[in-house]
Structures are given as structure tokens and as C-alpha cells.
Short mmCIF file of C-alpha atoms and ligand atoms in Angstrom, two decimals:
data_model
loop_
_atom_site.label_atom_id
_atom_site.label_comp_id
_atom_site.label_asym_id
_atom_site.label_seq_id
_atom_site.Cartn_x
_atom_site.Cartn_y
_atom_site.Cartn_z
CA UNK A 25 -12.14 -0.12 16.70
CA UNK A 26 -14.79 1.68 14.70
CA UNK A 27 -13.74 3.25 11.47
CA UNK A 28 -16.23 4.91 9.22
CA UNK A 29 -15.65 4.81 5.50
CA UNK A 30 -14.13 6.26 3.54
CA UNK A 31 -10.82 6.08 5.39
CA UNK A 32 -8.51 8.93 4.46
CA UNK A 33 -5.00 8.10 5.56
CA UNK A 34 -2.02 10.46 5.57
CA UNK A 35 1.42 8.85 5.41
CA UNK A 36 3.82 11.61 6.36
CA UNK A 37 6.91 9.44 5.85
CA UNK A 38 10.01 11.22 7.19
CA UNK A 39 8.33 14.62 7.41
CA UNK A 40 6.85 16.71 10.24
CA UNK A 41 8.68 16.44 13.55
CA UNK A 42 6.84 17.50 16.73
CA UNK A 43 6.95 21.25 16.05
CA UNK A 44 5.63 21.13 12.49
CA UNK A 45 3.18 18.37 13.43
CA UNK A 46 1.71 20.64 16.10
CA UNK A 47 1.43 23.56 13.67
CA UNK A 48 -0.12 21.33 11.00
CA UNK A 49 -2.73 19.97 13.39
CA UNK A 50 -3.67 23.40 14.64
CA UNK A 51 -4.37 24.56 11.13
CA UNK A 52 -6.07 21.31 10.10
CA UNK A 53 -8.33 20.94 13.15
CA UNK A 54 -9.42 24.59 12.95
CA UNK A 55 -10.83 23.86 9.51
CA UNK A 56 -11.96 20.27 9.94
CA UNK A 57 -14.84 19.87 12.41
CA UNK A 58 -15.89 16.39 13.47
CA UNK A 59 -17.15 14.24 10.59
CA UNK A 60 -19.16 11.12 11.26
CA UNK A 61 -19.20 9.83 7.71
CA UNK A 62 -15.47 9.14 7.39
CA UNK A 63 -12.29 8.45 9.34
CA UNK A 64 -9.06 10.37 9.03
CA UNK A 65 -5.92 8.48 9.92
CA UNK A 66 -2.47 10.02 10.35
CA UNK A 67 0.83 8.17 10.18
CA UNK A 68 3.29 10.75 11.49
CA UNK A 69 6.91 9.93 12.32
CA UNK A 70 6.76 8.07 15.65
CA UNK A 71 8.54 10.91 17.41
CA UNK A 72 5.54 13.17 16.70
CA UNK A 73 2.89 10.74 17.96
CA UNK A 74 2.37 12.12 21.46
CA UNK A 75 2.14 15.66 20.07
CA UNK A 76 -0.47 14.45 17.61
CA UNK A 77 -2.39 12.55 20.28
CA UNK A 78 -2.56 15.67 22.43
CA UNK A 79 -3.76 17.74 19.47
CA UNK A 80 -6.48 15.27 18.49
CA UNK A 81 -7.67 14.83 22.10
CA UNK A 82 -11.16 13.29 22.03
CA UNK A 83 -11.79 13.44 18.28
CA UNK A 84 -13.06 9.93 17.54
CA UNK A 85 -13.13 10.59 13.82
CA UNK A 86 -9.35 11.01 13.72
CA UNK A 87 -6.95 8.19 14.52
CA UNK A 88 -3.21 7.72 14.66
CA UNK A 89 -0.85 5.08 13.45
CA UNK A 90 2.86 4.41 13.10
CA UNK A 91 4.75 3.80 9.87
CA UNK A 92 6.69 0.78 11.07
CA UNK A 93 7.38 -1.42 14.10
CA UNK A 94 9.75 -4.20 15.04
CA UNK A 95 8.20 -7.55 15.93
CA UNK A 96 9.89 -8.07 19.29
CA UNK A 97 8.25 -6.71 22.44
CA UNK A 98 11.37 -5.08 23.90
CA UNK A 99 15.09 -5.48 24.30
CA UNK A 100 18.43 -4.71 22.71
CA UNK A 101 17.21 -3.57 19.28
CA UNK A 102 18.74 -0.14 18.85
CA UNK A 103 16.62 2.22 16.80
CA UNK A 104 13.50 0.07 16.78
CA UNK A 105 10.00 0.60 18.13
CA UNK A 106 7.67 -2.04 19.57
CA UNK A 107 3.92 -2.37 19.08
CA UNK A 108 3.38 -1.76 22.80
CA UNK A 109 5.27 1.51 22.66
CA UNK A 110 3.31 2.63 19.63
CA UNK A 111 0.05 1.81 21.41
CA UNK A 112 1.20 3.61 24.55
CA UNK A 113 1.89 6.73 22.49
CA UNK A 114 -1.60 6.71 20.95
CA UNK A 115 -1.29 4.60 17.79
CA UNK A 116 -4.16 2.31 16.81
CA UNK A 117 -2.91 1.20 13.40
CA UNK A 118 0.49 0.12 12.07
CA UNK A 119 1.61 0.41 8.45
CA UNK A 120 3.29 -2.83 7.42
CA UNK A 121 5.13 -3.50 4.20
CA UNK A 122 5.00 -0.03 2.71
CA UNK A 123 6.82 -0.05 -0.60
CA UNK A 124 9.61 2.11 0.82
CA UNK A 125 10.12 -0.45 3.58
CA UNK A 126 10.21 -3.20 0.99
CA UNK A 127 12.25 -1.52 -1.72
CA UNK A 128 14.43 1.04 0.11
CA UNK A 129 15.05 -0.96 3.28
CA UNK A 130 14.83 -4.45 1.81
CA UNK A 131 11.98 -5.68 4.01
CA UNK A 132 10.94 -9.19 3.02
CA UNK A 133 7.59 -10.95 3.00
CA UNK A 134 8.80 -12.94 6.02
CA UNK A 135 9.40 -9.72 7.92
CA UNK A 136 6.01 -8.27 6.99
CA UNK A 137 4.46 -11.50 8.30
CA UNK A 138 6.30 -11.20 11.62
CA UNK A 139 5.26 -7.57 11.90
CA UNK A 140 1.57 -8.23 11.16
CA UNK A 141 1.58 -11.03 13.74
CA UNK A 142 3.22 -8.75 16.33
CA UNK A 143 0.64 -6.04 15.62
CA UNK A 144 -2.17 -8.55 16.16
CA UNK A 145 -0.61 -9.81 19.40
CA UNK A 146 -0.25 -6.23 20.60
CA UNK A 147 -3.90 -5.46 19.95
CA UNK A 148 -3.39 -2.93 17.16
CA UNK A 149 -4.59 -3.10 13.57
CA UNK A 150 -2.18 -3.72 10.70
CA UNK A 151 -2.55 -1.80 7.46
CA UNK A 152 -0.73 -4.10 5.06
CA UNK A 153 0.54 -2.36 1.93
CA UNK A 154 0.84 -4.36 -1.26
CA UNK A 155 1.72 -3.38 -4.80
CA UNK A 156 3.66 -4.39 -7.86
CA UNK A 157 6.70 -2.80 -9.51
CA UNK A 158 6.36 -1.44 -13.04
CA UNK A 159 8.27 -4.32 -14.64
CA UNK A 160 6.08 -6.80 -12.79
CA UNK A 161 2.98 -5.09 -14.18
CA UNK A 162 4.43 -4.98 -17.68
CA UNK A 163 5.26 -8.67 -17.46
CA UNK A 164 1.63 -9.39 -16.58
CA UNK A 165 2.46 -10.42 -13.01
CA UNK A 166 0.80 -7.62 -11.06
CA UNK A 167 -2.02 -9.76 -9.65
CA UNK A 168 0.18 -12.67 -8.64
CA UNK A 169 2.66 -10.32 -6.92
CA UNK A 170 -0.11 -8.63 -4.95
CA UNK A 171 -1.79 -11.90 -3.96
CA UNK A 172 1.55 -13.32 -2.84
CA UNK A 173 2.27 -10.23 -0.70
CA UNK A 174 -1.19 -10.50 0.88
CA UNK A 175 -0.91 -14.20 1.68
CA UNK A 176 2.59 -13.81 3.03
CA UNK A 177 1.83 -10.71 5.08
CA UNK A 178 -1.12 -12.27 6.87
CA UNK A 179 0.34 -15.78 7.05
CA UNK A 180 1.25 -15.65 10.73
CA UNK A 181 -1.87 -13.94 12.02
CA UNK A 182 -4.14 -16.31 13.91
CA UNK A 183 -7.33 -14.25 14.31
CA UNK A 184 -8.05 -13.11 10.78
CA UNK A 185 -11.65 -14.27 11.00
CA UNK A 186 -12.42 -12.01 13.94
CA UNK A 187 -9.98 -9.12 13.96
CA UNK A 188 -9.80 -5.92 11.95
CA UNK A 189 -7.16 -5.62 9.31
CA UNK A 190 -6.71 -2.98 6.63
CA UNK A 191 -5.11 -3.32 3.22
CA UNK A 192 -3.70 -0.67 0.90
CA UNK A 193 -3.07 -1.31 -2.77
CA UNK A 194 -0.21 0.93 -3.78
CA UNK A 195 1.30 0.18 -7.17
CA UNK A 196 4.97 1.04 -6.69
CA UNK A 197 5.15 2.83 -10.05
CA UNK A 198 2.46 5.25 -8.83
CA UNK A 199 4.08 6.24 -5.52
CA UNK A 200 5.50 9.73 -5.57
CA UNK A 201 5.64 9.71 -9.38
CA UNK A 202 2.55 11.69 -10.35
CA UNK A 203 1.26 8.60 -12.18
CA UNK A 204 -1.97 7.29 -10.71
CA UNK A 205 -3.66 4.01 -11.45
CA UNK A 206 -6.89 4.64 -13.33
CA UNK A 207 -10.04 4.11 -11.26
CA UNK A 208 -10.65 1.01 -13.44
CA UNK A 209 -7.18 -0.39 -12.67
CA UNK A 210 -7.71 0.28 -8.98
CA UNK A 211 -11.11 -1.42 -9.00
CA UNK A 212 -9.73 -4.41 -10.88
CA UNK A 213 -6.91 -4.96 -8.40
CA UNK A 214 -9.12 -4.25 -5.39
CA UNK A 215 -11.49 -6.96 -6.63
CA UNK A 216 -8.59 -9.41 -6.77
CA UNK A 217 -7.62 -8.39 -3.24
CA UNK A 218 -11.23 -8.68 -2.04
CA UNK A 219 -11.44 -12.23 -3.34
CA UNK A 220 -8.21 -13.19 -1.64
CA UNK A 221 -9.32 -11.54 1.61
CA UNK A 222 -12.49 -13.60 1.58
CA UNK A 223 -10.34 -16.71 1.26
CA UNK A 224 -8.05 -15.58 4.07
CA UNK A 225 -10.52 -14.03 6.50
CA UNK A 226 -13.83 -15.68 5.68
CA UNK A 227 -16.91 -13.47 5.97
CA UNK A 228 -14.88 -10.69 7.50
CA UNK A 229 -12.85 -10.43 4.31
CA UNK A 230 -15.92 -9.03 2.60
CA UNK A 231 -15.83 -5.90 4.74
CA UNK A 232 -12.08 -5.41 5.14
CA UNK A 233 -11.33 -1.86 4.00
CA UNK A 234 -9.08 -1.69 0.93
CA UNK A 235 -7.40 1.67 0.40
CA UNK A 236 -5.78 2.90 -2.79
CA UNK A 237 -2.49 4.81 -2.68
CA UNK A 238 -0.08 6.27 -5.20
CA UNK A 239 0.01 9.93 -6.30
CA UNK A 240 -3.40 10.74 -4.86
CA UNK A 241 -4.03 14.50 -4.92
CA UNK A 242 -6.90 16.82 -4.11
CA UNK A 243 -7.64 16.77 -7.86
CA UNK A 244 -8.08 13.00 -8.26
CA UNK A 245 -9.17 11.95 -4.75
CA UNK A 246 -12.88 12.25 -5.44
CA UNK A 247 -12.73 10.16 -8.62
CA UNK A 248 -10.62 7.42 -7.02
CA UNK A 249 -12.89 7.28 -3.98
CA UNK A 250 -15.87 6.94 -6.27
CA UNK A 251 -14.41 3.82 -7.91
CA UNK A 252 -16.09 0.55 -6.90
CA UNK A 253 -14.16 -1.38 -4.22
CA UNK A 254 -12.11 1.64 -3.17
CA UNK A 255 -12.81 2.13 0.56
CA UNK A 256 -10.29 4.85 1.21
CA UNK A 257 -7.02 6.48 0.22
CA UNK A 258 -3.45 6.36 1.51
CA UNK A 259 -1.77 9.62 0.67
CA UNK A 260 1.87 10.69 0.89
CA UNK A 261 2.88 13.94 -0.81
CA UNK A 262 -0.57 15.55 -0.83
CA UNK A 263 -0.94 14.99 2.92
CA UNK A 264 2.00 17.21 3.82
CA UNK A 265 0.29 20.52 3.19
CA UNK A 266 -2.68 21.25 5.46
CA UNK A 267 -4.61 22.86 2.60
CA UNK A 268 -4.28 20.00 0.13
CA UNK A 269 -4.84 17.43 2.87
CA UNK A 270 -8.04 19.21 3.90
CA UNK A 271 -9.28 18.94 0.34
CA UNK A 272 -8.51 15.19 0.26
CA UNK A 273 -10.04 14.60 3.70
CA UNK A 274 -13.24 16.27 2.54
CA UNK A 275 -13.38 14.40 -0.79
P1 PGA B 5 2.32 9.47 -2.64
O1 PGA B 5 2.71 8.34 -1.58
O2 PGA B 5 0.91 9.88 -2.34
O3 PGA B 5 3.31 10.58 -2.40
O4 PGA B 5 2.44 8.86 -3.99
C1 PGA B 5 1.78 7.37 -1.20
C2 PGA B 5 2.38 6.41 -0.21
O5 PGA B 5 3.60 6.18 -0.29
O6 PGA B 5 1.69 5.89 0.67
#
């Protein structure tokens, strides 16, 4: 899977069903001709994936992912989605351990590990999200929380030295709050993550893309992308409007 950097990723969360996804993509694609110096990645609700795949057609600079999967291949798991199904519908990447999965739905480190391993087995790429809560940062534990989430999330993958993975640093206190980490804070934590990735993935850890997320807007995207060690952005709110997302995608 070839991804050019920066990687600009839109996490639509529970927004944009098939009809609005189609309308969004029409407006976005009309104004966003192929770019070879970056990759745009959309995480729509799974029910909109096939609509998105049809809209994107042969655009290699735009890729799709899902926001969550279950780790079993198939069976009696009402409401869940397997990696194979996501791949079949056009997904190449799977978000794992997003803070809303962890803190709204109670997903544990053990579950993120099972999900990352399932994504690897299924031939897709995990985008593991890590990030500390405000009280963890204030207590001086931000780095240890993030390192623990990284180690745990990748603990059951067996091909880390040879396979693509992606990481997003999303401080929980910055998600949907209008508070962004400073570029310096982002660089500092990305450097910690980079070091840990080198330990986990060997040489490949040096080139693993590390995205920043948390209240990214068209106004701060450029500055955050310019920060050392920031290889891309994971964007929620500002990805929901085609105009503001265009501005971020062009940053
Ligand atoms: P936000 O969300 O951009 O709305 O803060 C980011 C995310 O949850 O990935």
C-alpha cells in the first residue's frame, strides 16, 4: 500500500450516511484533482463505504478505511463488522482504539490488541489511536500512558517488522474541544512514539507515519503539519464540511 505524506485523514464518526456521503464526495472531488504529494483517507460510517468506493473510483491518492471492526472473521456477533467485510467494501485501513471507542464504549487495551492482530491477518493496515486524558497529562503520565497503549495495541501483531502500520496521537482533552496540542507538544509526543515504534518495529518504525489529531481545523492544519515528526492529521469535526475539509486536505 503506497501512501504519500502528508496523510490527511477524515474521521466522520457517526455522520454522513450514503446519501450525504455521495453529495459530499461530489462536491469534494469536483474541487480536489489528483494530488501526488499527499494521501487523503476517509473513515466514513461503514454503511457508506460502497458509496464512497464508487465515488472515488480509480483515484489512487484517496483511500478508505473503517472506524472499527470486530476481531472474529464471521459468525453470530450481531451488529459487528469483520475485517474481511471491510476489505470487500473497499477499506484499506482500520481505525483501532479511537478515544471514543476507549472512553465511550469501554474498549480495553486487550481488545485493541485483538483488533490490530485481526487487521493484520486480514491484510489491512491498522491506524492505532493513542492519547492521554487531561488528568493523566496533569499528573505527568502522558508519555507512559501513550507508550503503554502503543505496546499493548501492537502486542499481538506478528509482522511489525515488515508490514505497514499507522499511528495517530490524539490527546483526549483535544478531541472535539477546540483545544489543540501546541506544535511543540505534538512533536514531543511524536518523538516518544517514534522511539517506541523503532523498538517495536525495528527499522520500519523509523518510517511509520504518525498523525496528530484533536481539534484540527483549516486554520491550524498548516502549522501542525509543519511541526517536526508530524506526518499527517486525523480530523473529526473539520472533515464534515466539504469546504473546510478541502482547506485541510490542501494544507
Ligand atoms: P476532532 O476529532 O477533530 O473533532 O477533534 C478528532 C478525532 O476524534 O479523530
